[in-house]
Amino acid sequence: MPRPRIEVTRLGKSYGPVAALTDVSLTAAPGAVLGVLGHNGAGKTTLIDILATRALPSTGTARVCGFDVTRSGHQVRGRIGLTSQYASVDEAVSGRANLLLLARLLGASRRQATARAEELLDAFGLTEAADRAAGTYSGGMRRRLDLACGLVGRPEVLFLDEPTTGLDPVSRAGLWALVAGLVSHGTTVVLTTQYLEEADRLADEVVVLAGGHVVAAGAPATLKAGIGSRAAAVRMSDERAVRHALGVLAYAGIRATPDPVEPVLRVALARPGDITAVVRALDAAGPDILDLTVTEPTLDDVYLALHHESPRP
Ligand SMILES: Nc1ncnc2c1ncn2[C@@H]1O[C@H](COP(=O)(O)OP(=O)(O)O)[C@@H](O)[C@H]1O
Ligand SMILES: [Mg+2]
């Protein structure tokens, strides 16, 4: 086993009376994606800030690429890239200029900096927009530029703090593909997110934070197995139709749960064929289905399954 790129042991961080992190332990191997999942205020950014040497831990230890973040911050900074919610892109200058400047700051020669900027612009599909001011970029382009900036120094570890929050689905999918590409080059990625689906898609290991504590950790599949599955929400015309549908489904051996407020019933979809069975049973009996949506489990379902109140503000 190679040494983990990230080793966090009993980490704690307080801001005055606020315990932002308590007793957090985790590791991430070379070339692995660690997903840190949690709602606003869970402690995700605090964890990233400590690992990226932007904040000091109050208790415990954290090592990045074998270096202690408190004692060897300089060595850590030379090996990491960071893309935060509030990235340091200069909006007034072009995408290319941002990359050139960063490369020069990191000690590249003019020629090396130019080559690296071209390479990254190309890899992130920004060549055409390279000479436009970054402030004019769309949300998706801007995130791609953020990511490119984080990669200028060819980091061993890349921290992505909520890289897809607020992005449209297409840009989000594009970013996921980029992350997958990075990992294939051996980069370790630590990614924070509020989306279970994102952690599931990208991460090898997931740590769930709530109120600064690790409340669950493991492979995404294990985590999902513990919280159940996708569900179908079937909207009916009225309560009478819901009662009828419940009877019909029960007769077909399908358990459904009525919504306490709306004329909607929910059915867990554990296996691929389950949705067909639901539709077939309802169609045969003829209750009025107004709408049917399939929902993926969310972070709230994870918290619920862990008997943790969702700490959403
Ligand atoms: N600089 C700070 N000063 C005081 N409290 C902070 C500071 N940074 C974060 N906190 C608090 O620590 C907790 C965790 O915040 P944060 O790490 O930003 O969570 P997340 O990134 O998951 O939304 C929150 O209660 C937040 O208000
Ligand atoms: Mg945050």
Tab-separated table of C-alpha atoms and ligand atoms in Angstrom:
chain	number	residue	atom	x	y	z
A	1	MET	CA	0.000	0.000	0.000
A	2	PRO	CA	1.437	3.396	-0.938
A	3	ARG	CA	1.315	6.024	1.764
A	4	PRO	CA	-1.950	8.003	1.755
A	5	ARG	CA	-1.742	11.479	0.237
A	6	ILE	CA	-4.100	12.760	2.923
A	7	GLU	CA	-3.942	11.594	6.539
A	8	VAL	CA	-6.215	13.353	9.002
A	9	THR	CA	-6.263	12.252	12.626
A	10	ARG	CA	-8.744	13.491	15.239
A	11	LEU	CA	-8.844	16.934	13.709
A	12	GLY	CA	-10.727	19.690	15.495
A	13	LYS	CA	-11.262	23.361	14.696
A	14	SER	CA	-13.036	25.966	16.785
A	15	TYR	CA	-13.909	29.508	15.870
A	16	GLY	CA	-14.459	30.971	19.319
A	17	PRO	CA	-17.450	29.101	20.717
A	18	VAL	CA	-18.253	27.465	17.363
A	19	ALA	CA	-16.868	23.951	16.899
A	20	ALA	CA	-16.575	23.863	13.110
A	21	LEU	CA	-14.878	20.419	13.148
A	22	THR	CA	-14.744	17.802	15.905
A	23	ASP	CA	-12.646	14.642	15.975
A	24	VAL	CA	-12.436	14.193	12.197
A	25	SER	CA	-10.262	11.343	10.898
A	26	LEU	CA	-9.887	10.271	7.270
A	27	THR	CA	-7.391	9.234	4.590
A	28	ALA	CA	-7.128	9.437	0.812
A	29	ALA	CA	-4.830	7.294	-1.344
A	30	PRO	CA	-2.854	8.460	-4.406
A	31	GLY	CA	-5.167	8.743	-7.405
A	32	ALA	CA	-8.297	8.445	-5.266
A	33	VAL	CA	-11.276	10.770	-5.105
A	34	LEU	CA	-12.438	11.517	-1.581
A	35	GLY	CA	-15.932	12.983	-1.436
A	36	VAL	CA	-16.799	15.170	1.549
A	37	LEU	CA	-20.570	15.361	1.708
A	38	GLY	CA	-22.520	17.780	3.870
A	39	HIS	CA	-25.010	20.641	3.960
A	40	ASN	CA	-24.115	24.271	4.477
A	41	GLY	CA	-22.303	24.719	7.755
A	42	ALA	CA	-21.275	21.064	8.060
A	43	GLY	CA	-17.571	21.962	8.126
A	44	LYS	CA	-16.512	21.144	4.558
A	45	THR	CA	-14.729	24.398	3.796
A	46	THR	CA	-13.050	24.414	7.197
A	47	LEU	CA	-11.607	20.967	6.460
A	48	ILE	CA	-10.378	22.049	3.019
A	49	ASP	CA	-8.925	25.262	4.466
A	50	ILE	CA	-6.895	23.307	7.019
A	51	LEU	CA	-5.645	20.792	4.438
A	52	ALA	CA	-4.728	23.626	2.076
A	53	THR	CA	-2.907	25.455	4.932
A	54	ARG	CA	-5.287	28.413	4.883
A	55	ALA	CA	-6.392	27.776	8.479
A	56	LEU	CA	-4.700	26.119	11.437
A	57	PRO	CA	-6.249	23.148	13.241
A	58	SER	CA	-7.181	23.612	16.923
A	59	THR	CA	-6.541	19.949	17.747
A	60	GLY	CA	-5.374	16.810	15.968
A	61	THR	CA	-3.082	16.465	12.971
A	62	ALA	CA	-3.335	16.602	9.202
A	63	ARG	CA	-0.691	15.473	6.717
A	64	VAL	CA	-0.759	16.127	2.983
A	65	CYS	CA	1.719	14.216	0.792
A	66	GLY	CA	3.421	13.181	4.037
A	67	PHE	CA	3.893	16.771	5.286
A	68	ASP	CA	2.283	18.155	8.405
A	69	VAL	CA	0.064	21.103	7.449
A	70	THR	CA	1.025	23.070	10.563
A	71	ARG	CA	4.775	22.552	10.555
A	72	SER	CA	5.485	22.138	6.820
A	73	GLY	CA	2.966	24.423	5.157
A	74	HIS	CA	5.416	25.452	2.461
A	75	GLN	CA	5.994	21.847	1.333
A	76	VAL	CA	2.247	21.230	1.342
A	77	ARG	CA	1.478	24.344	-0.714
A	78	GLY	CA	3.957	23.265	-3.378
A	79	ARG	CA	2.057	20.009	-3.928
A	80	ILE	CA	-1.575	21.064	-3.927
A	81	GLY	CA	-4.076	22.890	-6.083
A	82	LEU	CA	-7.182	24.570	-4.758
A	83	THR	CA	-10.418	25.542	-6.422
A	84	SER	CA	-12.705	27.166	-3.910
A	85	GLN	CA	-16.212	28.523	-3.960
A	86	TYR	CA	-14.556	31.903	-4.090
A	87	ALA	CA	-11.771	31.254	-6.559
A	88	SER	CA	-9.040	33.778	-7.054
A	89	VAL	CA	-9.585	34.286	-10.767
A	90	ASP	CA	-9.044	37.883	-11.868
A	91	GLU	CA	-12.226	38.774	-13.750
A	92	ALA	CA	-10.762	41.827	-15.439
A	93	VAL	CA	-8.155	39.938	-17.444
A	94	SER	CA	-8.470	37.104	-19.946
A	95	GLY	CA	-8.533	33.400	-19.160
A	96	ARG	CA	-5.130	33.029	-20.779
A	97	ALA	CA	-3.670	35.904	-18.751
A	98	ASN	CA	-4.946	34.337	-15.519
A	99	LEU	CA	-3.220	31.058	-16.309
A	100	LEU	CA	0.016	32.750	-17.428
A	101	LEU	CA	0.167	34.838	-14.270
A	102	LEU	CA	-0.357	31.827	-12.031
A	103	ALA	CA	2.271	29.789	-13.838
A	104	ARG	CA	4.783	32.627	-13.488
A	105	LEU	CA	3.934	32.988	-9.785
A	106	LEU	CA	4.656	29.291	-9.384
A	107	GLY	CA	8.113	29.843	-10.870
A	108	ALA	CA	7.682	28.803	-14.520
A	109	SER	CA	9.737	30.538	-17.194
A	110	ARG	CA	7.865	32.662	-19.751
A	111	ARG	CA	8.118	29.875	-22.300
A	112	GLN	CA	6.995	27.168	-19.842
A	113	ALA	CA	4.120	29.347	-18.664
A	114	THR	CA	2.893	29.905	-22.206
A	115	ALA	CA	3.032	26.190	-22.953
A	116	ARG	CA	1.188	25.273	-19.748
A	117	ALA	CA	-1.513	27.895	-20.367
A	118	GLU	CA	-2.107	26.616	-23.916
A	119	GLU	CA	-2.252	23.036	-22.703
A	120	LEU	CA	-4.837	23.833	-20.037
A	121	LEU	CA	-6.937	26.090	-22.288
A	122	ASP	CA	-7.076	23.261	-24.764
A	123	ALA	CA	-7.842	20.571	-22.171
A	124	PHE	CA	-10.707	22.616	-20.739
A	125	GLY	CA	-12.221	23.734	-24.019
A	126	LEU	CA	-11.379	27.383	-23.413
A	127	THR	CA	-9.128	28.074	-26.395
A	128	GLU	CA	-11.753	30.101	-28.254
A	129	ALA	CA	-12.572	32.215	-25.214
A	130	ALA	CA	-8.935	32.471	-24.110
A	131	ASP	CA	-8.543	36.166	-24.861
A	132	ARG	CA	-11.857	37.340	-23.422
A	133	ALA	CA	-12.008	38.789	-19.909
A	134	ALA	CA	-12.842	36.042	-17.417
A	135	GLY	CA	-15.678	38.208	-16.111
A	136	THR	CA	-17.597	37.604	-19.352
A	137	TYR	CA	-17.472	33.798	-19.075
A	138	SER	CA	-20.609	31.698	-18.503
A	139	GLY	CA	-20.921	29.787	-15.215
A	140	GLY	CA	-19.657	26.566	-16.763
A	141	MET	CA	-16.705	28.239	-18.479
A	142	ARG	CA	-15.813	30.042	-15.291
A	143	ARG	CA	-15.710	26.771	-13.311
A	144	ARG	CA	-13.547	25.215	-16.010
A	145	LEU	CA	-11.168	28.153	-15.720
A	146	ASP	CA	-11.164	27.797	-11.910
A	147	LEU	CA	-10.256	24.156	-12.321
A	148	ALA	CA	-7.553	24.941	-14.875
A	149	CYS	CA	-6.078	27.505	-12.456
A	150	GLY	CA	-5.964	24.874	-9.727
A	151	LEU	CA	-4.013	22.584	-12.028
A	152	VAL	CA	-1.356	24.993	-13.294
A	153	GLY	CA	1.270	23.626	-10.892
A	154	ARG	CA	0.508	19.950	-11.660
A	155	PRO	CA	-0.567	19.267	-8.071
A	156	GLU	CA	-0.439	15.856	-6.436
A	157	VAL	CA	-3.609	16.740	-4.561
A	158	LEU	CA	-6.420	18.910	-5.876
A	159	PHE	CA	-9.024	20.364	-3.533
A	160	LEU	CA	-12.366	21.204	-5.087
A	161	ASP	CA	-14.723	22.997	-2.731
A	162	GLU	CA	-18.268	22.622	-4.089
A	163	PRO	CA	-17.103	22.809	-7.705
A	164	THR	CA	-20.557	22.295	-9.205
A	165	THR	CA	-22.827	24.207	-6.826
A	166	GLY	CA	-25.003	26.473	-8.926
A	167	LEU	CA	-23.979	24.927	-12.231
A	168	ASP	CA	-26.504	23.788	-14.828
A	169	PRO	CA	-26.712	20.003	-15.424
A	170	VAL	CA	-24.696	20.103	-18.648
A	171	SER	CA	-21.797	22.038	-17.111
A	172	ARG	CA	-21.961	19.782	-14.076
A	173	ALA	CA	-21.633	16.666	-16.222
A	174	GLY	CA	-18.729	18.309	-18.067
A	175	LEU	CA	-16.947	18.977	-14.810
A	176	TRP	CA	-17.472	15.406	-13.661
A	177	ALA	CA	-15.777	14.176	-16.843
A	178	LEU	CA	-12.834	16.502	-16.190
A	179	VAL	CA	-12.402	15.200	-12.649
A	180	ALA	CA	-12.442	11.627	-13.895
A	181	GLY	CA	-9.677	12.578	-16.343
A	182	LEU	CA	-7.505	14.054	-13.588
A	183	VAL	CA	-7.702	10.940	-11.501
A	184	SER	CA	-6.574	8.806	-14.401
A	185	HIS	CA	-3.323	10.826	-14.216
A	186	GLY	CA	-2.796	9.921	-10.562
A	187	THR	CA	-3.980	13.171	-8.975
A	188	THR	CA	-5.709	12.744	-5.630
A	189	VAL	CA	-8.902	14.771	-5.541
A	190	VAL	CA	-10.730	15.932	-2.434
A	191	LEU	CA	-14.130	17.198	-3.458
A	192	THR	CA	-16.811	18.705	-1.261
A	193	THR	CA	-20.423	18.596	-2.297
A	194	GLN	CA	-24.000	18.812	-1.091
A	195	TYR	CA	-25.112	16.342	-3.756
A	196	LEU	CA	-25.209	12.653	-2.967
A	197	GLU	CA	-25.381	11.912	-6.682
A	198	GLU	CA	-22.115	13.769	-7.253
A	199	ALA	CA	-20.291	11.941	-4.477
A	200	ASP	CA	-21.691	8.697	-5.804
A	201	ARG	CA	-20.507	9.396	-9.361
A	202	LEU	CA	-17.040	10.629	-8.549
A	203	ALA	CA	-15.816	9.448	-5.198
A	204	ASP	CA	-14.081	6.216	-4.253
A	205	GLU	CA	-14.647	6.993	-0.600
A	206	VAL	CA	-17.148	9.335	0.975
A	207	VAL	CA	-17.102	11.060	4.340
A	208	VAL	CA	-20.405	12.539	5.493
A	209	LEU	CA	-20.114	15.580	7.770
A	210	ALA	CA	-22.890	16.952	9.980
A	211	GLY	CA	-22.236	19.720	12.466
A	212	GLY	CA	-18.489	19.187	12.116
A	213	HIS	CA	-18.631	15.475	12.951
A	214	VAL	CA	-18.056	12.530	10.637
A	215	VAL	CA	-21.424	10.772	10.775
A	216	ALA	CA	-20.716	8.165	8.090
A	217	ALA	CA	-17.802	7.055	5.936
A	218	GLY	CA	-17.201	4.408	3.323
A	219	ALA	CA	-17.616	3.536	-0.337
A	220	PRO	CA	-20.587	5.271	-1.999
A	221	ALA	CA	-22.260	1.936	-2.738
A	222	THR	CA	-22.146	0.981	0.936
A	223	LEU	CA	-23.532	4.354	1.910
A	224	LYS	CA	-26.358	4.107	-0.598
A	225	ALA	CA	-27.188	0.558	0.424
A	226	GLY	CA	-27.842	1.874	3.912
A	227	ILE	CA	-30.277	4.576	2.799
A	228	GLY	CA	-32.477	2.710	0.367
A	229	SER	CA	-32.903	3.606	-3.218
A	230	ARG	CA	-34.578	5.602	-5.890
A	231	ALA	CA	-38.280	6.149	-5.464
A	232	ALA	CA	-41.258	6.791	-7.724
A	233	ALA	CA	-43.629	9.588	-6.779
A	234	VAL	CA	-47.052	9.034	-8.363
A	235	ARG	CA	-49.374	12.021	-8.386
A	236	MET	CA	-53.085	11.186	-8.506
A	237	SER	CA	-56.174	13.321	-9.123
A	238	ASP	CA	-57.404	13.239	-5.502
A	239	GLU	CA	-57.313	11.358	-2.198
A	240	ARG	CA	-59.951	8.896	-3.383
A	241	ALA	CA	-57.740	7.913	-6.309
A	242	VAL	CA	-54.801	7.547	-3.909
A	243	ARG	CA	-56.747	5.115	-1.692
A	244	HIS	CA	-57.802	3.125	-4.745
A	245	ALA	CA	-54.225	3.018	-6.026
A	246	LEU	CA	-52.905	1.891	-2.645
A	247	GLY	CA	-55.312	-1.045	-2.739
A	248	VAL	CA	-54.382	-1.943	-6.293
A	249	LEU	CA	-50.667	-1.820	-5.525
A	250	ALA	CA	-51.057	-3.823	-2.315
A	251	TYR	CA	-52.905	-6.496	-4.311
A	252	ALA	CA	-49.935	-6.615	-6.693
A	253	GLY	CA	-47.591	-7.011	-3.720
A	254	ILE	CA	-46.166	-3.487	-4.022
A	255	ARG	CA	-45.830	-1.381	-0.894
A	256	ALA	CA	-46.586	2.282	-1.329
A	257	THR	CA	-46.622	5.170	1.117
A	258	PRO	CA	-49.116	8.021	0.751
A	259	ASP	CA	-47.867	11.564	1.174
A	260	PRO	CA	-49.382	13.139	4.303
A	261	VAL	CA	-50.272	16.359	2.492
A	262	GLU	CA	-50.652	15.878	-1.244
A	263	PRO	CA	-52.448	13.229	-3.329
A	264	VAL	CA	-49.114	11.560	-4.061
A	265	LEU	CA	-47.870	8.113	-3.207
A	266	ARG	CA	-44.314	6.919	-3.108
A	267	VAL	CA	-42.884	3.558	-3.991
A	268	ALA	CA	-39.283	2.532	-3.338
A	269	LEU	CA	-37.601	1.254	-6.494
A	270	ALA	CA	-35.073	-1.264	-5.259
A	271	ARG	CA	-34.613	-3.221	-8.506
A	272	PRO	CA	-34.533	-2.129	-12.158
A	273	GLY	CA	-37.888	-3.759	-13.050
A	274	ASP	CA	-39.835	-2.238	-10.173
A	275	ILE	CA	-40.986	0.847	-12.048
A	276	THR	CA	-42.590	-1.305	-14.751
A	277	ALA	CA	-44.506	-3.299	-12.136
A	278	VAL	CA	-45.871	-0.109	-10.580
A	279	VAL	CA	-47.012	1.382	-13.870
A	280	ARG	CA	-48.511	-1.923	-15.046
A	281	ALA	CA	-50.520	-2.436	-11.853
A	282	LEU	CA	-51.858	1.117	-11.835
A	283	ASP	CA	-52.630	1.123	-15.541
A	284	ALA	CA	-54.599	-2.119	-15.337
A	285	ALA	CA	-56.763	-0.815	-12.500
A	286	GLY	CA	-57.254	2.593	-14.076
A	287	PRO	CA	-56.802	5.118	-11.260
A	288	ASP	CA	-55.970	8.547	-12.608
A	289	ILE	CA	-52.255	9.081	-12.692
A	290	LEU	CA	-51.520	12.740	-13.286
A	291	ASP	CA	-47.769	12.501	-13.105
A	292	LEU	CA	-44.974	10.113	-12.263
A	293	THR	CA	-41.458	11.153	-11.318
A	294	VAL	CA	-38.492	9.078	-10.276
A	295	THR	CA	-36.361	10.657	-7.571
A	296	GLU	CA	-32.787	9.825	-6.637
A	297	PRO	CA	-31.866	9.624	-2.957
A	298	THR	CA	-30.458	12.888	-1.650
A	299	LEU	CA	-28.174	13.988	1.126
A	300	ASP	CA	-31.295	14.498	3.265
A	301	ASP	CA	-32.080	10.793	2.884
A	302	VAL	CA	-28.555	10.003	4.091
A	303	TYR	CA	-29.002	12.159	7.189
A	304	LEU	CA	-32.428	10.644	7.784
A	305	ALA	CA	-31.097	7.111	7.513
A	306	LEU	CA	-28.373	8.015	9.991
A	307	HIS	CA	-31.012	9.420	12.364
A	308	HIS	CA	-29.380	12.787	12.146
A	309	GLU	CA	-31.553	15.770	11.770
A	310	SER	CA	-30.812	17.460	8.517
A	311	PRO	CA	-28.790	20.503	9.576
A	312	ARG	CA	-30.066	22.543	6.630
A	313	PRO	CA	-30.349	26.170	7.747
B	1	LIG	N1	-13.928	32.230	9.935
B	1	LIG	C1	-14.940	31.755	10.687
B	1	LIG	N2	-15.307	32.356	11.840
B	1	LIG	C2	-16.317	31.901	12.576
B	1	LIG	N3	-17.039	30.811	12.289
B	1	LIG	C3	-16.743	30.160	11.147
B	1	LIG	C4	-15.684	30.590	10.289
B	1	LIG	N4	-15.619	29.740	9.230
B	1	LIG	C5	-16.597	28.836	9.428
B	1	LIG	N5	-17.273	29.077	10.573
B	1	LIG	C6	-18.377	28.257	11.112
B	1	LIG	O1	-17.969	26.921	11.132
B	1	LIG	C7	-19.011	26.058	10.713
B	1	LIG	C8	-18.603	25.276	9.494
B	1	LIG	O2	-18.483	26.154	8.377
B	1	LIG	P1	-17.928	25.711	6.959
B	1	LIG	O3	-16.692	24.920	7.140
B	1	LIG	O4	-17.855	26.917	6.108
B	1	LIG	O5	-19.095	24.727	6.449
B	1	LIG	P2	-19.466	24.286	4.949
B	1	LIG	O6	-18.325	24.611	4.059
B	1	LIG	O7	-19.750	22.816	5.059
B	1	LIG	O8	-20.700	25.064	4.598
B	1	LIG	C9	-20.228	26.952	10.496
B	1	LIG	O9	-20.982	26.958	11.674
B	1	LIG	C10	-19.609	28.298	10.222
B	1	LIG	O10	-20.495	29.320	10.587
B	2	MG	MG	-18.260	25.672	2.289
